[in-house]
XYZ file of C-alpha atoms in Angstrom:
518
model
C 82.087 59.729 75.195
C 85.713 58.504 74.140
C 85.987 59.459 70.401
C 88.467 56.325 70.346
C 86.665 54.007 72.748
C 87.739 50.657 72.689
C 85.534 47.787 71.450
C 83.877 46.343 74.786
C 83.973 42.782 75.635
C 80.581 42.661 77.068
C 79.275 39.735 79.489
C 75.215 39.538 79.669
C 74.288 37.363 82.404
C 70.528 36.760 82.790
C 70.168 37.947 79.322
C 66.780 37.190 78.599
C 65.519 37.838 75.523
C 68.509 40.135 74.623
C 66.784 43.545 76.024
C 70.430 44.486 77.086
C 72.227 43.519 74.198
C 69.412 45.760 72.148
C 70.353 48.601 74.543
C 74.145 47.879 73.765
C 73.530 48.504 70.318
C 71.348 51.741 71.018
C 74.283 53.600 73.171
C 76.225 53.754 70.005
C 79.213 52.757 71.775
C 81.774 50.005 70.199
C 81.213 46.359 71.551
C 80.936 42.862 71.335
C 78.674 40.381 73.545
C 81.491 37.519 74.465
C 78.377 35.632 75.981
C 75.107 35.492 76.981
C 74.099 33.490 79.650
C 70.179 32.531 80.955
C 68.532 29.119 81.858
C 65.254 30.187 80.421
C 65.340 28.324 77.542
C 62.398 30.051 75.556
C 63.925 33.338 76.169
C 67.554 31.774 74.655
C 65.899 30.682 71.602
C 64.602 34.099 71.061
C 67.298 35.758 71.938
C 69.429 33.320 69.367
C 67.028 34.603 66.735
C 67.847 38.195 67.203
C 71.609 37.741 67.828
C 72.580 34.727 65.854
C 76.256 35.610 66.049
C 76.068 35.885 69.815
C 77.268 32.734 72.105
C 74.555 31.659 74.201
C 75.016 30.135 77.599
C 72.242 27.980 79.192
C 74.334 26.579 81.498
C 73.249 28.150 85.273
C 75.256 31.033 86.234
C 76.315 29.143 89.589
C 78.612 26.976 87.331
C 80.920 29.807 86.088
C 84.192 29.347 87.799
C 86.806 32.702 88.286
C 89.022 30.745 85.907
C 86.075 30.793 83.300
C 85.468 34.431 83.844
C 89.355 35.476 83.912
C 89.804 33.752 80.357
C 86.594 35.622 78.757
C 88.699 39.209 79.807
C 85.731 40.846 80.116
C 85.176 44.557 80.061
C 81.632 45.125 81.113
C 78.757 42.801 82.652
C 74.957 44.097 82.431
C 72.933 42.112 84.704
C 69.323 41.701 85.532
C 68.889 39.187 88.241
C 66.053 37.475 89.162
C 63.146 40.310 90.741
C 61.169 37.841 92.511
C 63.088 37.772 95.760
C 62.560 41.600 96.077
C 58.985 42.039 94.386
C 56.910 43.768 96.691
C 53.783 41.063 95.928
C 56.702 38.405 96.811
C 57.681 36.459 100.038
C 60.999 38.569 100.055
C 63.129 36.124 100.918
C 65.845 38.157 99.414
C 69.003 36.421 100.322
C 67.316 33.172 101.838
C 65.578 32.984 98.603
C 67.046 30.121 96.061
C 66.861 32.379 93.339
C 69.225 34.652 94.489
C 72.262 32.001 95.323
C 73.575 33.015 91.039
C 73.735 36.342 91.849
C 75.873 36.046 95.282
C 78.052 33.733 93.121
C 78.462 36.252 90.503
C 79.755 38.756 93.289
C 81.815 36.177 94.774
C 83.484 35.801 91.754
C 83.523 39.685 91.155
C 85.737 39.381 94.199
C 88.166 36.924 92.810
C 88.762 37.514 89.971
C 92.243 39.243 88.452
C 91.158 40.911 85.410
C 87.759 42.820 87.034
C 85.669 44.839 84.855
C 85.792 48.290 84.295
C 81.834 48.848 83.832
C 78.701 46.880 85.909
C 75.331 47.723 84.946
C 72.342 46.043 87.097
C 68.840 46.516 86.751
C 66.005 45.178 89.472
C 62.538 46.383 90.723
C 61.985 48.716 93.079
C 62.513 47.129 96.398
C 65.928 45.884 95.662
C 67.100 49.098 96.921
C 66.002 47.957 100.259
C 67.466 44.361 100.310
C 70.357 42.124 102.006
C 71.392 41.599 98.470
C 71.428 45.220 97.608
C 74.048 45.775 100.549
C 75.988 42.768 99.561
C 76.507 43.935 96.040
C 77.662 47.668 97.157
C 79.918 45.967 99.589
C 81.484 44.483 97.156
C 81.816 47.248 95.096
C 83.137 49.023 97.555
C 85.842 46.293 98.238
C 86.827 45.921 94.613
C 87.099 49.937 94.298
C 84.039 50.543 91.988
C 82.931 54.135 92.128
C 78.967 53.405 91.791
C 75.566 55.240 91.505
C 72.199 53.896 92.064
C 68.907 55.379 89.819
C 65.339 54.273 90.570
C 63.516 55.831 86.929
C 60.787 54.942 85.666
C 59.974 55.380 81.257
C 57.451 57.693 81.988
C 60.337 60.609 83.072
C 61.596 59.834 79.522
C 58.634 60.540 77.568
C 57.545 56.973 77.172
C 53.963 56.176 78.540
C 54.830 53.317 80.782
C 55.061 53.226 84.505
C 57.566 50.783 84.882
C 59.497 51.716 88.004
C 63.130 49.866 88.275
C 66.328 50.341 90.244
C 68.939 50.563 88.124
C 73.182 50.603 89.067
C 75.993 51.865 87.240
C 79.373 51.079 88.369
C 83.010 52.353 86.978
C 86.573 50.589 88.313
C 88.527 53.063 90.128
C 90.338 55.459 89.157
C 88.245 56.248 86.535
C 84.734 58.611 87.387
C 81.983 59.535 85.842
C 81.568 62.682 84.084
C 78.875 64.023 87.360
C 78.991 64.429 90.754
C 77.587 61.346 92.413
C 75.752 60.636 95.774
C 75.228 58.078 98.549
C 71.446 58.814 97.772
C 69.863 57.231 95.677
C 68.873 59.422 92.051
C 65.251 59.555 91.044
C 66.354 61.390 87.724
C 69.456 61.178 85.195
C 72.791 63.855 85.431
C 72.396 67.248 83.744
C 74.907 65.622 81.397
C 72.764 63.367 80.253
C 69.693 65.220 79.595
C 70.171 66.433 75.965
C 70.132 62.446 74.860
C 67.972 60.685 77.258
C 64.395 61.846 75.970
C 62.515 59.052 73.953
C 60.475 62.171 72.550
C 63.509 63.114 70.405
C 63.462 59.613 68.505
C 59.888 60.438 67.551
C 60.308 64.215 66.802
C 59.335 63.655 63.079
C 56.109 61.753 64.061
C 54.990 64.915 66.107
C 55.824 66.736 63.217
C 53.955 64.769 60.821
C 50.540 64.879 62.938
C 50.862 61.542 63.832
C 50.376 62.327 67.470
C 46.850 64.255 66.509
C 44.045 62.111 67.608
C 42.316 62.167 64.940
C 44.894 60.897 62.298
C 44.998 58.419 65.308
C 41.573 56.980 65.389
C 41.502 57.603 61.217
C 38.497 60.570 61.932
C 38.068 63.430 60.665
C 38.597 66.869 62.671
C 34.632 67.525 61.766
C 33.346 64.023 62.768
C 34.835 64.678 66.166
C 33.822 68.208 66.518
C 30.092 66.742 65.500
C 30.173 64.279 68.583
C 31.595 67.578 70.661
C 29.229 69.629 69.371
C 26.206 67.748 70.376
C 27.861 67.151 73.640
C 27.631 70.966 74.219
C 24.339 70.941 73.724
C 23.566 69.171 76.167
C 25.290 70.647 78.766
C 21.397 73.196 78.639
C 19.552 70.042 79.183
C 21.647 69.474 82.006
C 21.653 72.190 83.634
C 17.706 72.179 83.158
C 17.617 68.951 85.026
C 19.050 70.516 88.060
C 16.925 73.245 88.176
C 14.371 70.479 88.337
C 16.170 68.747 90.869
C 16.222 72.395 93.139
C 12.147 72.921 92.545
C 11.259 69.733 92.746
C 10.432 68.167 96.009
C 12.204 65.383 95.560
C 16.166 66.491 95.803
C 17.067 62.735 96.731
C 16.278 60.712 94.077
C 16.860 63.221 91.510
C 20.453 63.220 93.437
C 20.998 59.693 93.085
C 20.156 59.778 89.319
C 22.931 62.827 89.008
C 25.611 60.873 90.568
C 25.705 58.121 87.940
C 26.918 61.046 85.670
C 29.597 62.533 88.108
C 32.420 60.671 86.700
C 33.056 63.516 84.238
C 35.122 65.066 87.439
C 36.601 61.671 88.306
C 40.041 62.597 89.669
C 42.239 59.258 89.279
C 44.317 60.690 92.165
C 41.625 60.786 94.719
C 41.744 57.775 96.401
C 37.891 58.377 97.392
C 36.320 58.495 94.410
C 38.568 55.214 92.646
C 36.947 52.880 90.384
C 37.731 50.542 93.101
C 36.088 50.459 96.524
C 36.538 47.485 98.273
C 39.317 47.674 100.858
C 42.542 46.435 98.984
C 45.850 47.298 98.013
C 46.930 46.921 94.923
C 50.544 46.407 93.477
C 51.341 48.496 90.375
C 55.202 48.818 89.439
C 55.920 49.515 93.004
C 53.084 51.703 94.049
C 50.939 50.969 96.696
C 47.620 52.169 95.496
C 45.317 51.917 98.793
C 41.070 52.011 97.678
C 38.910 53.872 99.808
C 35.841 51.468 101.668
C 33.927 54.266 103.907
C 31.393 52.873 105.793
C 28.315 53.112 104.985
C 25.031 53.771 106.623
C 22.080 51.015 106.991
C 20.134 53.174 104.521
C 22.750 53.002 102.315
C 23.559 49.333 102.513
C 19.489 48.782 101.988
C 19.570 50.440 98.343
C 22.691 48.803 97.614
C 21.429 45.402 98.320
C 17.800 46.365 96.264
C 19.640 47.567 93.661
C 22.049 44.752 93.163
C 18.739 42.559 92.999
C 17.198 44.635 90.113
C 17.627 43.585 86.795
C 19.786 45.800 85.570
C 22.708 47.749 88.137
C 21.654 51.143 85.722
C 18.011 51.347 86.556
C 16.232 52.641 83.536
C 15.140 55.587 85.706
C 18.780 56.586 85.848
C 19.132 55.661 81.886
C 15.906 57.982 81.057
C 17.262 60.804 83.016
C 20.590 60.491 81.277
C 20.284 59.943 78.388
C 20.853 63.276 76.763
C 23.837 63.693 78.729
C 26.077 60.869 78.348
C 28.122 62.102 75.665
C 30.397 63.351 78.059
C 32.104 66.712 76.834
C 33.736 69.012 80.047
C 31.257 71.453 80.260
C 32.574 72.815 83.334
C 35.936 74.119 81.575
C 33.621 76.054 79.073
C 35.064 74.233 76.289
C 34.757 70.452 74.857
C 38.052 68.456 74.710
C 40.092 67.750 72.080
C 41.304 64.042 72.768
C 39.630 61.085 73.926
C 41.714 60.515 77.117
C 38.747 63.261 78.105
C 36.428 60.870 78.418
C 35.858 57.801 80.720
C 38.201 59.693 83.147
C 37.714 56.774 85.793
C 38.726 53.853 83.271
C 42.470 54.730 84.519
C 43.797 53.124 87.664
C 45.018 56.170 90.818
C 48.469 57.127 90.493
C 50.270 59.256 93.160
C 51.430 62.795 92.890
C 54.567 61.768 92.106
C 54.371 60.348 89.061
C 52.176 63.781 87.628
C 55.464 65.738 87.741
C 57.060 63.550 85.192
C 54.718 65.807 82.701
C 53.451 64.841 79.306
C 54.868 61.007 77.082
C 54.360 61.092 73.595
C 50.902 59.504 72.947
C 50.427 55.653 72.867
C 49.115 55.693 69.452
C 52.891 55.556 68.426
C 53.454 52.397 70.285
C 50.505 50.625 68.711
C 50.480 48.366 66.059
C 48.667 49.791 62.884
C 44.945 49.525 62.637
C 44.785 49.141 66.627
C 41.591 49.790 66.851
C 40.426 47.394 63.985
C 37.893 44.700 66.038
C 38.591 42.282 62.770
C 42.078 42.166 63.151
C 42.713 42.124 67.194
C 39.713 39.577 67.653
C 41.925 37.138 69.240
C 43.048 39.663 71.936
C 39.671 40.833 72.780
C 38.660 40.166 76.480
C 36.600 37.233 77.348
C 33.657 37.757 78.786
C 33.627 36.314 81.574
C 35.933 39.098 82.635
C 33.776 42.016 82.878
C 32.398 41.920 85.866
C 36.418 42.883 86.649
C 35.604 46.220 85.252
C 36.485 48.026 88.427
C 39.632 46.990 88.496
C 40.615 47.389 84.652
C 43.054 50.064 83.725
C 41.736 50.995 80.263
C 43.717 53.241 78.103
C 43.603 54.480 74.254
C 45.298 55.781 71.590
C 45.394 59.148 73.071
C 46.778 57.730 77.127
C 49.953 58.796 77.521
C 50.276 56.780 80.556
C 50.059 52.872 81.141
C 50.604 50.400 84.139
C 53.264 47.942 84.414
C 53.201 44.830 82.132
C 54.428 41.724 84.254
C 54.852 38.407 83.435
C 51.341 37.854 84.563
C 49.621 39.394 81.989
C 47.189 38.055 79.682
C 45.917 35.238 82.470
C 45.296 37.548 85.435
C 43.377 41.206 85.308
C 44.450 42.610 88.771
C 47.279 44.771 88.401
C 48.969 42.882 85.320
C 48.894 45.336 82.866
C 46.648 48.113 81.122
C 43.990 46.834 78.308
C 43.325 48.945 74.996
C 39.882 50.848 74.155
C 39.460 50.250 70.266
C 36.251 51.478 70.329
C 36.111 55.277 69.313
C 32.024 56.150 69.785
C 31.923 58.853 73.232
C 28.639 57.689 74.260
C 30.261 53.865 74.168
C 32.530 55.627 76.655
C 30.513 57.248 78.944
C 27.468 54.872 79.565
C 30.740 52.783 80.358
C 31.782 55.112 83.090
C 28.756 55.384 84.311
C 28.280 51.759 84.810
C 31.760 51.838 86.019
C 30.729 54.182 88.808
C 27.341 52.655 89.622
C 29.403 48.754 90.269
C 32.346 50.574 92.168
C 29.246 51.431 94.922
C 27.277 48.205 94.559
C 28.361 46.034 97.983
C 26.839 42.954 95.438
C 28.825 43.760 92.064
C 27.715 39.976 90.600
C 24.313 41.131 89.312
C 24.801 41.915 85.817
C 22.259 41.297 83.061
C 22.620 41.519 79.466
C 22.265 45.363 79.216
C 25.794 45.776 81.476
C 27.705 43.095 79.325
C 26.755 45.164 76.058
C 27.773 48.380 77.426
C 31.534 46.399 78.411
C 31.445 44.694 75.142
C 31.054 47.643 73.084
C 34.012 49.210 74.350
C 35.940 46.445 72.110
C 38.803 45.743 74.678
C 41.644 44.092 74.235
C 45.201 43.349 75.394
C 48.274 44.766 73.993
C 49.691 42.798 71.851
C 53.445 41.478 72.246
C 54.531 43.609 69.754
C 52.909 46.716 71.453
C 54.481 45.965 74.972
C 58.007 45.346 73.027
C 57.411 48.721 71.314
C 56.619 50.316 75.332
C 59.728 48.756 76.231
C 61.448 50.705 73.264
C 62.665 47.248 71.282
C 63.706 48.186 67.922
C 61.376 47.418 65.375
C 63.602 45.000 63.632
C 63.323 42.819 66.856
C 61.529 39.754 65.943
C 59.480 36.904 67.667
C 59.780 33.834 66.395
C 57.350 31.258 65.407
C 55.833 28.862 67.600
C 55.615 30.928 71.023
C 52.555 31.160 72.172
C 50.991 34.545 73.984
C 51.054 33.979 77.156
C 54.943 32.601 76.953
C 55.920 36.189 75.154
C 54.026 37.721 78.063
C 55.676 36.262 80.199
C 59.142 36.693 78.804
C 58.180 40.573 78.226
C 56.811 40.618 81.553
C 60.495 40.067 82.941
C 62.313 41.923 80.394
C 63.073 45.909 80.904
C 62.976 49.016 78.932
C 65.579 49.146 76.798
C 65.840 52.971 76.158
C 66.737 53.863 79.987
C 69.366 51.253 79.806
C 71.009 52.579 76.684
C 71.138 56.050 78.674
C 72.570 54.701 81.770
C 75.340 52.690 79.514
C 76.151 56.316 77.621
C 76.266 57.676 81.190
C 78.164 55.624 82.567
C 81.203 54.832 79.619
C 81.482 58.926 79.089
C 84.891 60.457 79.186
C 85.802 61.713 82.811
């Protein structure tokens, strides 16, 4: 980067709650925002909180006139236009779609004007890449001599446990380049050059030193009141294996079969679309992903003891419950040693991912995007699921302090369950976890998954779930911790203003990357 860089002149249009402003002031490089402009006028008053000094423009973006924009002398714009026209659980209108007409204005003017910028930075969701207003905007970049690259990166490649897939373009006025080769393709990872800079897991490199990311200075247990709950866990991995001796001399293989299965989710694979929490036939949106669930057919038998056993009481039949009871605390007895974290247990809480997003390797631990006390019932009580939502079980996400993985937050979140978000596990008691998994398994077969009695709604409720909390997402999305939110929003407007906000640690990269000296 320029050792003398000049102080930018920065234009934020669609500026939100100020998540590109934040990322302005992360990249370390000199600037000043000239103007913000957004209609959304909750997301203006917030963003006037954080940036009091900052000019704030709620004046639609259609209105700007090339006279307007030559007389601000702008240096740099960072955009994020609206998603919906692109969203893959959208019409996809793209161009035809209202919603887009600011943005072809804004490249109209781009066009126009005499003093262009020499940076662009845009940010979408994956899909844009594919759109009418995708071309349009490279077009133009082309016309007005922009060298360009496109990114599509999601947090979790930077350490951060969020799958938040976004396309993301930097652009750099000719005859200037940037400091890497670039391609036509489109980049699923940052430049060489920017790898020493673009981890998140540097910024917390004194919390792994600390212990912070040890689970139990997470949870507040001791190393020996885990290793008791392990312990016992081991033991009864005999008793287990002294059931299925039974179930070889006993005559009656089946049943004893059916009684096993309810305790096969300690080899749940979340990448094998066949054995998903889910298995009606759907597909459901996450960040981008299609994740398709399996619905095999099933046999008239089959659907028989499905249909009795959604009539029964209870969907665990205290045959089942009997038979596994000494078993449900869960340790892996199959890799010869217990586990050391809780994300060990309840293996089919967590939503499929593809293979893909394995190779992005290990995020720092969630715990250090939670709020303190997390898992304190008294304090989160007014985030704690409603009941009438746990008969959504199979389709919950459900992470804890140990994940280092969640799903997309959109603006959704907080009023729907289906693919808005992941929820938090306060609860820290294995066998909590694992009669939950089991139930979890036993509903994800039922064809009837309304019959629940009062036994499955105290298994769900002593999980203690609950949604993030706006602070929590902000921290996901890497918002500074002096970020505030003021007074008088309710939840569901922050989650909806976080919801359409974007991470504000890949931006800062892409800004470093893209102002570095040739």
């Amino acid at each position: 980067m320029a050792a003398l860089m000049k102080c930018m002149r920065v234009l934020e249009l669609y500026s939100g709650m100020g998540g590109m402003h934040c990322a302005l002031t992360k990249s370390g490089i000199p600037y000043e925002v000239v103007m913000a402009m957004d209609i959304n006028t909750n997301a203006n008053n917030i963003y006037s909180q954080n940036f009091p000094k900052t000019v704030v423009n709620s004046s639609a973006i259609e209105a700007m006139t090339v006279k307007h924009f030559d007389d601000l002398k702008i240096d740099m714009i960072l955009m994020s236009p609206p998603c919906q026209p692109f969203t893959r659980v959208g019409k996809q209108k793209d161009t035809d779609d209202v919603r887009t007409k600011s943005f072809l204005h804004v490249l109209d003017v781009l066009q126009k004007t005499e003093k262009k910028p020499d940076y662009i930075l845009l940010e979408n969701v994956k899909g844009f890449e594919c759109s009418d207003s995708r071309q349009r905007l490279i077009d133009t970049l082309q016309a007005c001599h922009y060298n360009y690259q496109e990114f599509l990166l999601t947090p979790l490649q930077f350490g951060i446990p969020n799958l938040r897939l976004r396309y993301f373009i930097i652009a750099k006025q000719q005859p200037s380049a940037f400091n890497f080769d670039t391609s036509d393709q489109i980049l699923t990872t940052v430049p060489e050059c920017a790898r020493g800079w673009s981890s998140w897991k540097q910024v917390a490199e004194k919390q792994e030193e600390s212990g912070l990311n040890q689970v139990c200075a997470c949870y507040g247990r001791t190393d020996s009141h885990l290793n008791q709950q392990m312990d016992a866990s081991s033991k009864s991995s005999n008793q287990k294996r002294n059931f299925e001796n039974l179930k070889l001399e006993s005559g009656d293989s089946e049943n004893v079969n059916k009684r096993l299965k309810l305790d096969d989710t300690k080899d749940f694979d979340a990448s094998n679309d066949a054995q998903t929490a889910t298995k009606k036939c759907a597909s459901i949106e996450t960040d981008g992903l299609n994740i398709t669930c399996d619905n095999e057919p099933k046999s008239d038998g089959d659907n028989k003891e499905k249909s009795s056993k959604a009539q029964e009481k209870s969907l665990i039949s205290v045959e089942a419950e009997d038979a596994h009871k000494e078993i449900l605390s869960g340790a892996d007895k199959d890799k010869g040693s217990p586990p050391d974290c809780l994300e060990n247990y309840g293996e089919n809480f967590r939503l499929p991912f593809t293979e893909e997003h394995k190779l992005y390797g290990s995020c720092l631990k969630l715990h250090n995007f939670l709020e303190d006390d997390f898992n304190n019932v008294d304090i989160y009580k007014d985030y704690l699921i409603a009941e009438k939502n746990f008969k959504r079980l199979v389709i919950m996400d459900i992470v804890n302090g140990c994940s280092t993985k969640t799903c997309c937050f959109t603006k959704r979140y907080g009023h729907y369950m289906d693919g808005a978000g992941s929820l938090v596990l306060m609860t820290t008691d294995i066998q909590a976890i694992r009669k939950a998994s089991v139930l979890k398994d036993t509903v994800s077969e039922l064809k009837n998954r309304d019959e629940w009695s009062d036994k499955e709604y105290s298994i769900i409720r002593d999980l203690k779930l609950r949604y993030f909390t706006p602070r929590e997402i902000a921290n996901l999305l890497c918002f500074p911790s002096t970020y505030k939110f003021p007074e008088g929003f309710s939840k569901r407007q922050l989650y909806m203003l976080l919801g359409n906000s974007l991470n504000v640690h890949i931006v800062s990269v892409l800004i470093k990357l893209m102002t570095a000296c040739d």
